XYZ file of C-alpha atoms in Angstrom:
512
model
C 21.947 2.666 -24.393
C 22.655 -0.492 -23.088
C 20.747 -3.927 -24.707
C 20.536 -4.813 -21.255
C 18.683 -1.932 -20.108
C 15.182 -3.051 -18.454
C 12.138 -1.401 -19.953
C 8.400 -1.367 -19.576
C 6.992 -2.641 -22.693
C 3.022 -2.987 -21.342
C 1.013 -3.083 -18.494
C -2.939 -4.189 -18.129
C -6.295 -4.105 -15.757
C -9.493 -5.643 -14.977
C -11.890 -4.743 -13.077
C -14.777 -7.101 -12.191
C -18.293 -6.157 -11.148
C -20.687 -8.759 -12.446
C -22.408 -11.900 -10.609
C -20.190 -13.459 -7.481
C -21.550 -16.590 -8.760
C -19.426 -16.253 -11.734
C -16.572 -14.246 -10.888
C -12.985 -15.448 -11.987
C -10.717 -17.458 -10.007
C -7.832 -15.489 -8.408
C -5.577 -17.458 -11.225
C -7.902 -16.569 -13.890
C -7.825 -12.576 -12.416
C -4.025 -12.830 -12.970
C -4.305 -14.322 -16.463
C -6.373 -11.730 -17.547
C -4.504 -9.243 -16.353
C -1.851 -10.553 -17.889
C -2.952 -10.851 -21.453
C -4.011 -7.301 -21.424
C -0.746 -5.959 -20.633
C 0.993 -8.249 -23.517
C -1.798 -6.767 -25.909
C -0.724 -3.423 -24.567
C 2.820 -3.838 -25.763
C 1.423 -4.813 -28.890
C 1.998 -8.256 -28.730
C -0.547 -11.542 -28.896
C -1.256 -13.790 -25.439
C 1.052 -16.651 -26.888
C 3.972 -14.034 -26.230
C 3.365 -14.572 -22.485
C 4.506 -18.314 -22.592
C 8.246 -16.929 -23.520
C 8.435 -15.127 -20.077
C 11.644 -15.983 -18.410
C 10.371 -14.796 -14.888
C 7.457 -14.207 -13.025
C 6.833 -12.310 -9.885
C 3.254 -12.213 -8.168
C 2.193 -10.276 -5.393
C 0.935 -11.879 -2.570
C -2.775 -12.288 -1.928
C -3.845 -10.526 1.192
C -6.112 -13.571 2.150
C -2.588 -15.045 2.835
C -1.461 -12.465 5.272
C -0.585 -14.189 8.350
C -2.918 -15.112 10.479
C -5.724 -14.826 7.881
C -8.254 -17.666 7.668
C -6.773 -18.746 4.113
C -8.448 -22.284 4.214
C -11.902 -20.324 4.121
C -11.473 -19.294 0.542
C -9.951 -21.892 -1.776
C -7.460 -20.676 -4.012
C -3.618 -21.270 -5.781
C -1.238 -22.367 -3.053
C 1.246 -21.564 -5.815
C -0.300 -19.081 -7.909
C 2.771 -18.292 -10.002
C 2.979 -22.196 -10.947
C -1.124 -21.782 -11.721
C -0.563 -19.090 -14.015
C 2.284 -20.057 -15.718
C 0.064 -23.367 -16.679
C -2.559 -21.906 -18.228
C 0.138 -19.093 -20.187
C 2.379 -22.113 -20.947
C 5.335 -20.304 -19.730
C 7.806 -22.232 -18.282
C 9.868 -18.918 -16.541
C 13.587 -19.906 -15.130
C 12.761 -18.023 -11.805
C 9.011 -17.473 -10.141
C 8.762 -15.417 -7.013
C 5.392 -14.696 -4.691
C 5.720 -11.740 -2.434
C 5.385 -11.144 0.930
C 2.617 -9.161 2.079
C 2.753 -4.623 1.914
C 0.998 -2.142 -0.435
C 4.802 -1.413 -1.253
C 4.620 -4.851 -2.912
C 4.522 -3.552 -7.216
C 6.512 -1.080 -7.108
C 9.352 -3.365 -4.951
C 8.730 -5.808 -7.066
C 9.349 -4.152 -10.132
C 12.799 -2.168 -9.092
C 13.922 -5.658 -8.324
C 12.991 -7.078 -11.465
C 14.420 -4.348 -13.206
C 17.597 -5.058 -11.343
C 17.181 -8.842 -12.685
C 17.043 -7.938 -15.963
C 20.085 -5.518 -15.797
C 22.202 -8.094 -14.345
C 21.271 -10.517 -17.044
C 19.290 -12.489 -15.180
C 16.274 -12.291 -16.889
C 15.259 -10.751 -20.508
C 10.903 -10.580 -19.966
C 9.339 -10.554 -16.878
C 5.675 -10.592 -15.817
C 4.434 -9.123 -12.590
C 0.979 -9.393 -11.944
C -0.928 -9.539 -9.050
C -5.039 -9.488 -7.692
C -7.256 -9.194 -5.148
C -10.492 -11.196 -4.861
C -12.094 -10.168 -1.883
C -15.047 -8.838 -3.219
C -16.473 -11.936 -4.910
C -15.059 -14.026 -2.353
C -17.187 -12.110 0.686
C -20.650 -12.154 -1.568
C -19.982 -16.123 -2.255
C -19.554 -16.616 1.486
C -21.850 -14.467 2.998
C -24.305 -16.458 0.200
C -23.221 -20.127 0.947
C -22.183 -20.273 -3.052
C -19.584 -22.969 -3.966
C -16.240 -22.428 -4.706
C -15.780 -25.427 -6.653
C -14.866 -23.442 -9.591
C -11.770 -21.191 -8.191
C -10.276 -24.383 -7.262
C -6.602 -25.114 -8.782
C -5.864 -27.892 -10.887
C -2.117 -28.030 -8.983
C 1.146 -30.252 -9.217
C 2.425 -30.885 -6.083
C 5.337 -31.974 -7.067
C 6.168 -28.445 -8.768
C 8.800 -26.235 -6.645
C 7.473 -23.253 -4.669
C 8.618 -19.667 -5.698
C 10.892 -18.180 -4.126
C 9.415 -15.615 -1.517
C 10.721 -11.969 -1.658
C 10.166 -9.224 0.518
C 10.327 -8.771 4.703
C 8.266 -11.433 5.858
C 8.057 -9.692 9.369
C 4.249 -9.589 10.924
C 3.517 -5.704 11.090
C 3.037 -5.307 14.769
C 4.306 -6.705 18.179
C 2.355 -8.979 20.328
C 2.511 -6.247 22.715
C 0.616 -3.713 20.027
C -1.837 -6.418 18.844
C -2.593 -6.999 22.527
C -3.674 -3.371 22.992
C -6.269 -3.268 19.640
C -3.286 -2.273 17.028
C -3.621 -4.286 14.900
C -5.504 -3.360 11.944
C -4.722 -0.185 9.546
C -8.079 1.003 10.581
C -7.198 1.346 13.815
C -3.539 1.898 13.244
C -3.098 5.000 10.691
C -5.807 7.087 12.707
C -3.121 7.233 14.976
C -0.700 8.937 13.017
C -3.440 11.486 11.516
C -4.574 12.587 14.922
C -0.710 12.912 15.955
C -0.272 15.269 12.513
C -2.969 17.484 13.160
C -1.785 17.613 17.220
C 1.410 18.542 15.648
C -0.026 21.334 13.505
C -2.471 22.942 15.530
C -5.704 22.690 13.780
C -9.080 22.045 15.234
C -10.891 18.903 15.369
C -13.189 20.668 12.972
C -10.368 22.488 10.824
C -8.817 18.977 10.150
C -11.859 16.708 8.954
C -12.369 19.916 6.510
C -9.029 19.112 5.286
C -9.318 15.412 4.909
C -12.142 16.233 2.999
C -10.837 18.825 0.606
C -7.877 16.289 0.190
C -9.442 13.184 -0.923
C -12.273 15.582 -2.694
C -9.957 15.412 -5.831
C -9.554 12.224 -5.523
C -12.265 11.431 -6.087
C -12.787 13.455 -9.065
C -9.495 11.378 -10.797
C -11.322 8.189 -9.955
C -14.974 9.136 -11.411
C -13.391 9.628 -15.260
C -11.420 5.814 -14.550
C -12.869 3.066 -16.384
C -11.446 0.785 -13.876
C -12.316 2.399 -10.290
C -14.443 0.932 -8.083
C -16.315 3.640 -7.309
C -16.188 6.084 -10.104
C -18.135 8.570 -7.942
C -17.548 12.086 -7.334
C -17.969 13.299 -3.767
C -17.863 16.994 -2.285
C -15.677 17.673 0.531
C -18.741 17.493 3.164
C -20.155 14.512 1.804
C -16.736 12.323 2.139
C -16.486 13.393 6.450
C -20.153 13.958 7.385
C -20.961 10.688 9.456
C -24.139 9.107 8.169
C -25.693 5.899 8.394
C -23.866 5.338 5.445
C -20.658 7.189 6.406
C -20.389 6.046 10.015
C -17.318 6.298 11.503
C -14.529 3.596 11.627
C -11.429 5.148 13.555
C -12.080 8.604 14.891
C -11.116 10.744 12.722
C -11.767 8.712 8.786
C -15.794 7.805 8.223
C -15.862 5.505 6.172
C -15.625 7.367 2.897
C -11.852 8.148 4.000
C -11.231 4.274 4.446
C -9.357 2.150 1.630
C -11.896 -0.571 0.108
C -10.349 -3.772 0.649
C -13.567 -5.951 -1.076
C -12.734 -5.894 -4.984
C -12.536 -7.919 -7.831
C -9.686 -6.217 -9.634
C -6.413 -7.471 -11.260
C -3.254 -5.685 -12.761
C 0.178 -6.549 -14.413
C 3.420 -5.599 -16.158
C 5.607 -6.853 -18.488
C 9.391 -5.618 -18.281
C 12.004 -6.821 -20.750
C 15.831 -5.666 -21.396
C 16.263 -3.640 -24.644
C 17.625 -5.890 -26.254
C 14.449 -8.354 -25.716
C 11.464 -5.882 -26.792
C 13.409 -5.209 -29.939
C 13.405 -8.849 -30.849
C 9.840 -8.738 -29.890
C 9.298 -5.717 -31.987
C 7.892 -3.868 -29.785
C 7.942 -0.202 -30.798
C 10.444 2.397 -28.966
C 7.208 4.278 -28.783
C 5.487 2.026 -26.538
C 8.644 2.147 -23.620
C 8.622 3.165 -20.615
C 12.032 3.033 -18.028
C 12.357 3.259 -14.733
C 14.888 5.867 -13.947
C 14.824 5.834 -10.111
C 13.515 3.536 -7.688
C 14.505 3.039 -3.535
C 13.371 0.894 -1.120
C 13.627 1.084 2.796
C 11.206 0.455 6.182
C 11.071 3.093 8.877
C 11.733 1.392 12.052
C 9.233 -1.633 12.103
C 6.886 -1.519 14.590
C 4.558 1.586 15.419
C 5.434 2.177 18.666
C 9.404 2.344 17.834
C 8.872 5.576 15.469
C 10.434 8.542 16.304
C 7.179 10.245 16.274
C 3.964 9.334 14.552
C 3.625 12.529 11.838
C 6.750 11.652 9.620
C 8.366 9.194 7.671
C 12.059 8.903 7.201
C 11.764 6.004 4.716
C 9.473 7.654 2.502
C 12.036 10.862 3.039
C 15.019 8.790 1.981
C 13.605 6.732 -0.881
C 12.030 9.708 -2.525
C 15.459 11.225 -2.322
C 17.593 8.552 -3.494
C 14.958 7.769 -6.349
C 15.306 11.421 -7.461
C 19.339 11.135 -7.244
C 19.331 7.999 -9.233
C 17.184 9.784 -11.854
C 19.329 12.641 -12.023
C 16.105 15.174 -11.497
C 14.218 17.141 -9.356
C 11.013 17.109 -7.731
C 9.972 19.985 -10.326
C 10.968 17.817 -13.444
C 7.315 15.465 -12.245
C 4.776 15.832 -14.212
C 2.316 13.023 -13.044
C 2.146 11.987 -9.654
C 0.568 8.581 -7.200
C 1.021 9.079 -3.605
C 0.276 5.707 -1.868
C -3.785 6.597 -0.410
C -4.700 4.054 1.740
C -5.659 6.651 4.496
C -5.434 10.487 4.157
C -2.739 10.252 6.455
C -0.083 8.259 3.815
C -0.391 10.799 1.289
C -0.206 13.884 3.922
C 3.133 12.348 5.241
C 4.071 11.284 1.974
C 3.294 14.580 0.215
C 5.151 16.529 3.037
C 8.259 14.087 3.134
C 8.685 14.925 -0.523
C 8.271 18.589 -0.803
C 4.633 18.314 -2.399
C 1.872 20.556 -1.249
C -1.607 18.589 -0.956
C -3.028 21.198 -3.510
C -0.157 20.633 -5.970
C -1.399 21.434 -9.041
C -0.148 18.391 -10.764
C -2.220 16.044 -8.583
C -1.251 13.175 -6.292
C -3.152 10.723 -7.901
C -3.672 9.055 -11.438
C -5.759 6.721 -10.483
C -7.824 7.708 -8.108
C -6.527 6.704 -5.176
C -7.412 3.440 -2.809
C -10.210 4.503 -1.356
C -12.110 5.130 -4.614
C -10.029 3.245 -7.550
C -10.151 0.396 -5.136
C -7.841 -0.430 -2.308
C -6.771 -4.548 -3.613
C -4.779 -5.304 -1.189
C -0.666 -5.682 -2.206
C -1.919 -4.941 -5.693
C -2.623 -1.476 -5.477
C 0.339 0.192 -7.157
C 0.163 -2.145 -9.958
C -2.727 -0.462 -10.798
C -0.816 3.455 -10.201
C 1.637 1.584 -12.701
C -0.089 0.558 -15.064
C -2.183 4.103 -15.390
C 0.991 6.359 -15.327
C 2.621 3.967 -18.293
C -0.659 5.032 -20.204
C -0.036 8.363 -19.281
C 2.994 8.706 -19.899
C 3.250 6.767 -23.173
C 0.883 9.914 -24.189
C 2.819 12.742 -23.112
C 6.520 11.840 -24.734
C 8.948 12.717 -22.247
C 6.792 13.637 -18.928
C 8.084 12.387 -15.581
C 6.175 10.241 -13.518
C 6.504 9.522 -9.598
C 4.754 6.885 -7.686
C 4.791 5.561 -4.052
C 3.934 2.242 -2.275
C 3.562 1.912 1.500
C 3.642 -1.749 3.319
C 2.235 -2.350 7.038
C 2.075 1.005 9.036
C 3.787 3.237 7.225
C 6.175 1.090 6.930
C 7.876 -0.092 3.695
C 8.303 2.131 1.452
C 9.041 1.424 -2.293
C 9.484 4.609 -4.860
C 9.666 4.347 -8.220
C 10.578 7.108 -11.061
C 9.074 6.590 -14.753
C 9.670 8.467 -18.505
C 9.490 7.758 -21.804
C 13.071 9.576 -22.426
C 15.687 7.518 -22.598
C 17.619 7.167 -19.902
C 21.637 8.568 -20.395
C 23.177 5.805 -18.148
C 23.044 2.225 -16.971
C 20.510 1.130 -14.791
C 22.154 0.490 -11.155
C 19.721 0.077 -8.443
C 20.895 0.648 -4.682
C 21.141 -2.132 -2.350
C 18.509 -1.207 -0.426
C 20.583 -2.249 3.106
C 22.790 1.395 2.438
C 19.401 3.037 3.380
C 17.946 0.686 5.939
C 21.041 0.591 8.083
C 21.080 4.741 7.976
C 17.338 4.631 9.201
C 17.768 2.124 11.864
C 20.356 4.189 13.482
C 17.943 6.865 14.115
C 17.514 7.841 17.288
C 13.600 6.768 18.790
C 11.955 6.538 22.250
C 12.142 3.827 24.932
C 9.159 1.597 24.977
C 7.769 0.275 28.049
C 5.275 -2.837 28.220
C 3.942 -2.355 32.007
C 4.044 1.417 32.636
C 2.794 3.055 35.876
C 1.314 6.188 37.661
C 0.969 9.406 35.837
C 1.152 9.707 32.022
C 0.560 12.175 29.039
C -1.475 10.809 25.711
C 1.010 11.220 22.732
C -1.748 10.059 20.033
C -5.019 8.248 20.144
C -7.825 7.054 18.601
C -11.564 5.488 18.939
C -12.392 2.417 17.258
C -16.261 1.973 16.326
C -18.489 -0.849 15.853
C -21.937 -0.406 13.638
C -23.560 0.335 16.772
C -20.811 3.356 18.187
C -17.642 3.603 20.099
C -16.329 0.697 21.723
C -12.235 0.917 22.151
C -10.536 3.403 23.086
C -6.283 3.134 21.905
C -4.165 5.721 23.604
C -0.176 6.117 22.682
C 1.514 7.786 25.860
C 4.572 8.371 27.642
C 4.947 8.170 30.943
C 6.571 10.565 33.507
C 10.142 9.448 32.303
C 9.074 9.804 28.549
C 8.973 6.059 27.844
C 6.233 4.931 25.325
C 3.774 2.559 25.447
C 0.214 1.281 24.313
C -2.936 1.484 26.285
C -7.170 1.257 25.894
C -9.339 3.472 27.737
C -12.395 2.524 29.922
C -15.176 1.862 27.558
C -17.679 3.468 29.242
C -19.363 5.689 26.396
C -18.716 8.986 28.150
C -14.671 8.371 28.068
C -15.163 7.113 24.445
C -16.967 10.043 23.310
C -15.310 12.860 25.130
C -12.023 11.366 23.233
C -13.538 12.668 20.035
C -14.488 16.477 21.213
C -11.615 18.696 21.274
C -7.618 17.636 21.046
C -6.702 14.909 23.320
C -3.119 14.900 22.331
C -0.929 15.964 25.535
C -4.228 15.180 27.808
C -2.648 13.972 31.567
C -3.907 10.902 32.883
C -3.182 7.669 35.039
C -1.943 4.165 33.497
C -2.579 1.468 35.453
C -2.733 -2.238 34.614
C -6.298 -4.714 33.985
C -4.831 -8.277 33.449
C -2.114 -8.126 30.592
C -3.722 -5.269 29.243
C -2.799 -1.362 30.166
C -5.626 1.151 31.354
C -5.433 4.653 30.449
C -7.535 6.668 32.343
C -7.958 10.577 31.648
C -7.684 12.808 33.779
């Protein structure tokens, strides 16, 4: 085996749920997170200051068009932590934003390290919403999250697709938030399948039913809760629904206080640290692609061909099969990712082996970007325990959009590490074949997917996905009138005729 082979030497968590008042600074979140995965590789916090790079994912507070001023924080939060490690790393990187963020970011720093670019790496990342909301929605200071920052310092590099997720034309017409977005591509799936309105929230609830039951025995969920099938898609007061079809129960939770890292190092590096064989981890696959960017360019809305492709190339660079996996995370935002994902893969959703370790978003917490640094860090504990088990785990960006894939075992790995460029599988799916999109459509029209937004009080948008009578796309709202709205949610709309006309820049379906 190769001294320059990367390997995953330790990997850490926190979870915070005490006073707002006195939560920790995004920086100190990282730090944190950071110490606890150098203490899981065995090693003392003073080991940190000899990283040689450092890769943080981005905060979502710093997604475009966010309100970042509202919330002080690091406008260089890889030169903040470094400080208070005392690392002085060669290269720093902060991410772009996408869910796919850990897992891309560690397939690229694996492919650092193989190069001989780098010989310990730290990726870490946080999300800080939780705290942040309570201090606001209190009028508490955030005096104490502010940075102590040299200007002067050089900004990280930025890595990832720094492409907004949408159009103007799709933002225009209410898509423009995952809530309202991957209800889309459920109701499309279960359109596509045949079931009943009432057949398919069963499903979602059976589904994320045992997901639940991973995240109640995890010390680090959010909500270690166990739910019942029923319980997670009965609307309640305190399940209302968000997007028809996902109450809130089915909804990632965005407001946490969580925090989650890795350190990677070549062979050659975690022997000189002495870190024990026992304690390794590699990454024997990994991929990376987008499906065409924007929603309305998909082929369809019930598949993936990125996920497809990087599950298969991850599985050809590890020289296994799907039935060598032993441990499984399927990205969770929504029901929908891990439906797609699970069918794009070969996985049935009552696999035996489970598609979670952690839990999932929805219950282990949804942080932002930082997600799958948590998956990580869980299936290197799992792993480390069962010598020679197989590992897969899955990060989606945007819409189902980016999609990162990484493979993970303790046995070690028969061949140099060689990761793809990533450009052999975008430039396959960009030449797929997808429908014509049209911005001002006309006359008489067919509803391809849909959904209704909701407010506390009910219903108040209606987004339809159509075609028109020469089977171009395009995005439109419904009247709001609550009759439209609610008859929308009784029975399958999918294929329902109806008239698109124009209001202003904005395009009105109306059903027949």
């Amino acid at each position: 085996m190769s001294d320059r082979t990367p390997v995953l030497i330790g990997a850490g968590q926190f979870t915070y749920r005490g006073d707002p008042a006195t939560s920790p600074s995004p920086t100190a979140l990282l730090k944190i997170a950071a110490e606890r995965a150098a203490a899981d590789a065995g090693l003392g916090a003073r080991a940190l200051a000899a990283i040689d790079t450092l890769a943080v994912a981005g905060y979502t507070i710093d997604t475009p068009g966010s309100k970042r001023g509202m919330i002080p924080h690091s406008t260089n939060p890889p030169a903040s932590l470094s400080k208070l490690l005392g690392a002085r790393p060669r290269w720093s990187a902060y991410s772009e934003m996408g869910g796919n963020t850990p897992q891309y970011l560690i397939n690229v720093l694996a492919e650092r390290i193989a190069r001989g670019e780098a010989d310990l790496a730290l990726t870490v990342g946080c999300e800080f919403l939780g705290s942040a909301m309570k201090r606001m929605g209190k009028g508490l200071s955030f005096d104490d999250w502010k940075a102590d920052e040299d200007e002067t310092l050089e900004l990280p590099d930025r890595v990832g697709d720094p492409r907004d997720g949408i159009s103007t034309y799709e933002a225009r017409h209410g898509l423009s938030r995952p809530i309202n977005i991957y209800p889309l591509f459920e109701n499309a799936l279960r359109a596509r399948d045949g079931r009943s309105v009432p057949d398919h929230q069963a499903r979602l609830g059976r589904l994320f039913e045992g997901f639940t039951r991973v995240a109640a025995a995890n010390p680090d969920a959010w909500f270690p809760v166990a739910r019942t099938a029923e319980e997670l898609v009965t609307v309640s007061e305190r399940n209302r629904m968000i997007g028809f079809p996902y109450p809130k129960l089915l909804n990632a939770i965005m407001e946490v206080d969580q925090s989650a890292g890795v350190l990677i190092a070549s062979v050659a590096k975690a022997r000189e640290l002495g870190v024990p064989e026992s304690q390794w981890v590699y990454l024997h696959g990994c991929a990376d692609a987008a499906d065409l960017w924007y929603p309305l360019d998909r082929q369809d809305f019930h598949s993936s061909p990125a996920m497809r492709l990087t599950g298969k190339r991850a599985f050809e660079m590890a020289g296994i099969g799907l039935e060598h996996i032993d441990l499984m995370d399927l990205y969770s935002c929504f029901p929908v990712a891990v439906e797609i994902g699970a069918e794009e893969l070969g996985v049935s959703l009552d696999d035996p082996r489970g598609l979670t370790v952690t839990g999932g978003l929805p219950y282990a917490g949804g942080p932002g970007n930082n997600y799958v640094m948590h998956s990580i860090a869980v299936m290197l504990q799992r792993l480390k325990a069962r010598p020679g088990a197989y590992g897969l785990i899955t990060g989606n960006g945007w819409y189902l959009t980016k999609q990162s894939t990484g493979i993970y075992s303790t046995t070690r790995p028969d061949k140099p590490f060689e990761r793809q460029d990533p450009k052999i599988l975008q430039r396959e799916i960009d030449a797929l074949p997808h429908p014509d999109v049209i911005e001002m459509p006309q006359g008489p029209a067919t509803i391809e997917t849909y959904t209704v937004v909701h407010k506390r009080e009910g219903p108040f948008m209606g987004i339809i996905v159509g075609r028109d009578a020469n089977g171009r796309r395009f995005a439109a709202n419904t009247p709001g009138d609550p009759a439209t709205l609610m008859g929308l949610e009784h029975g399958e709309q999918v294929g329902r005729p109806g008239t698109v006309t124009q209001n202003g820049n904005l395009n009105l379906f109306t059903p027949d």
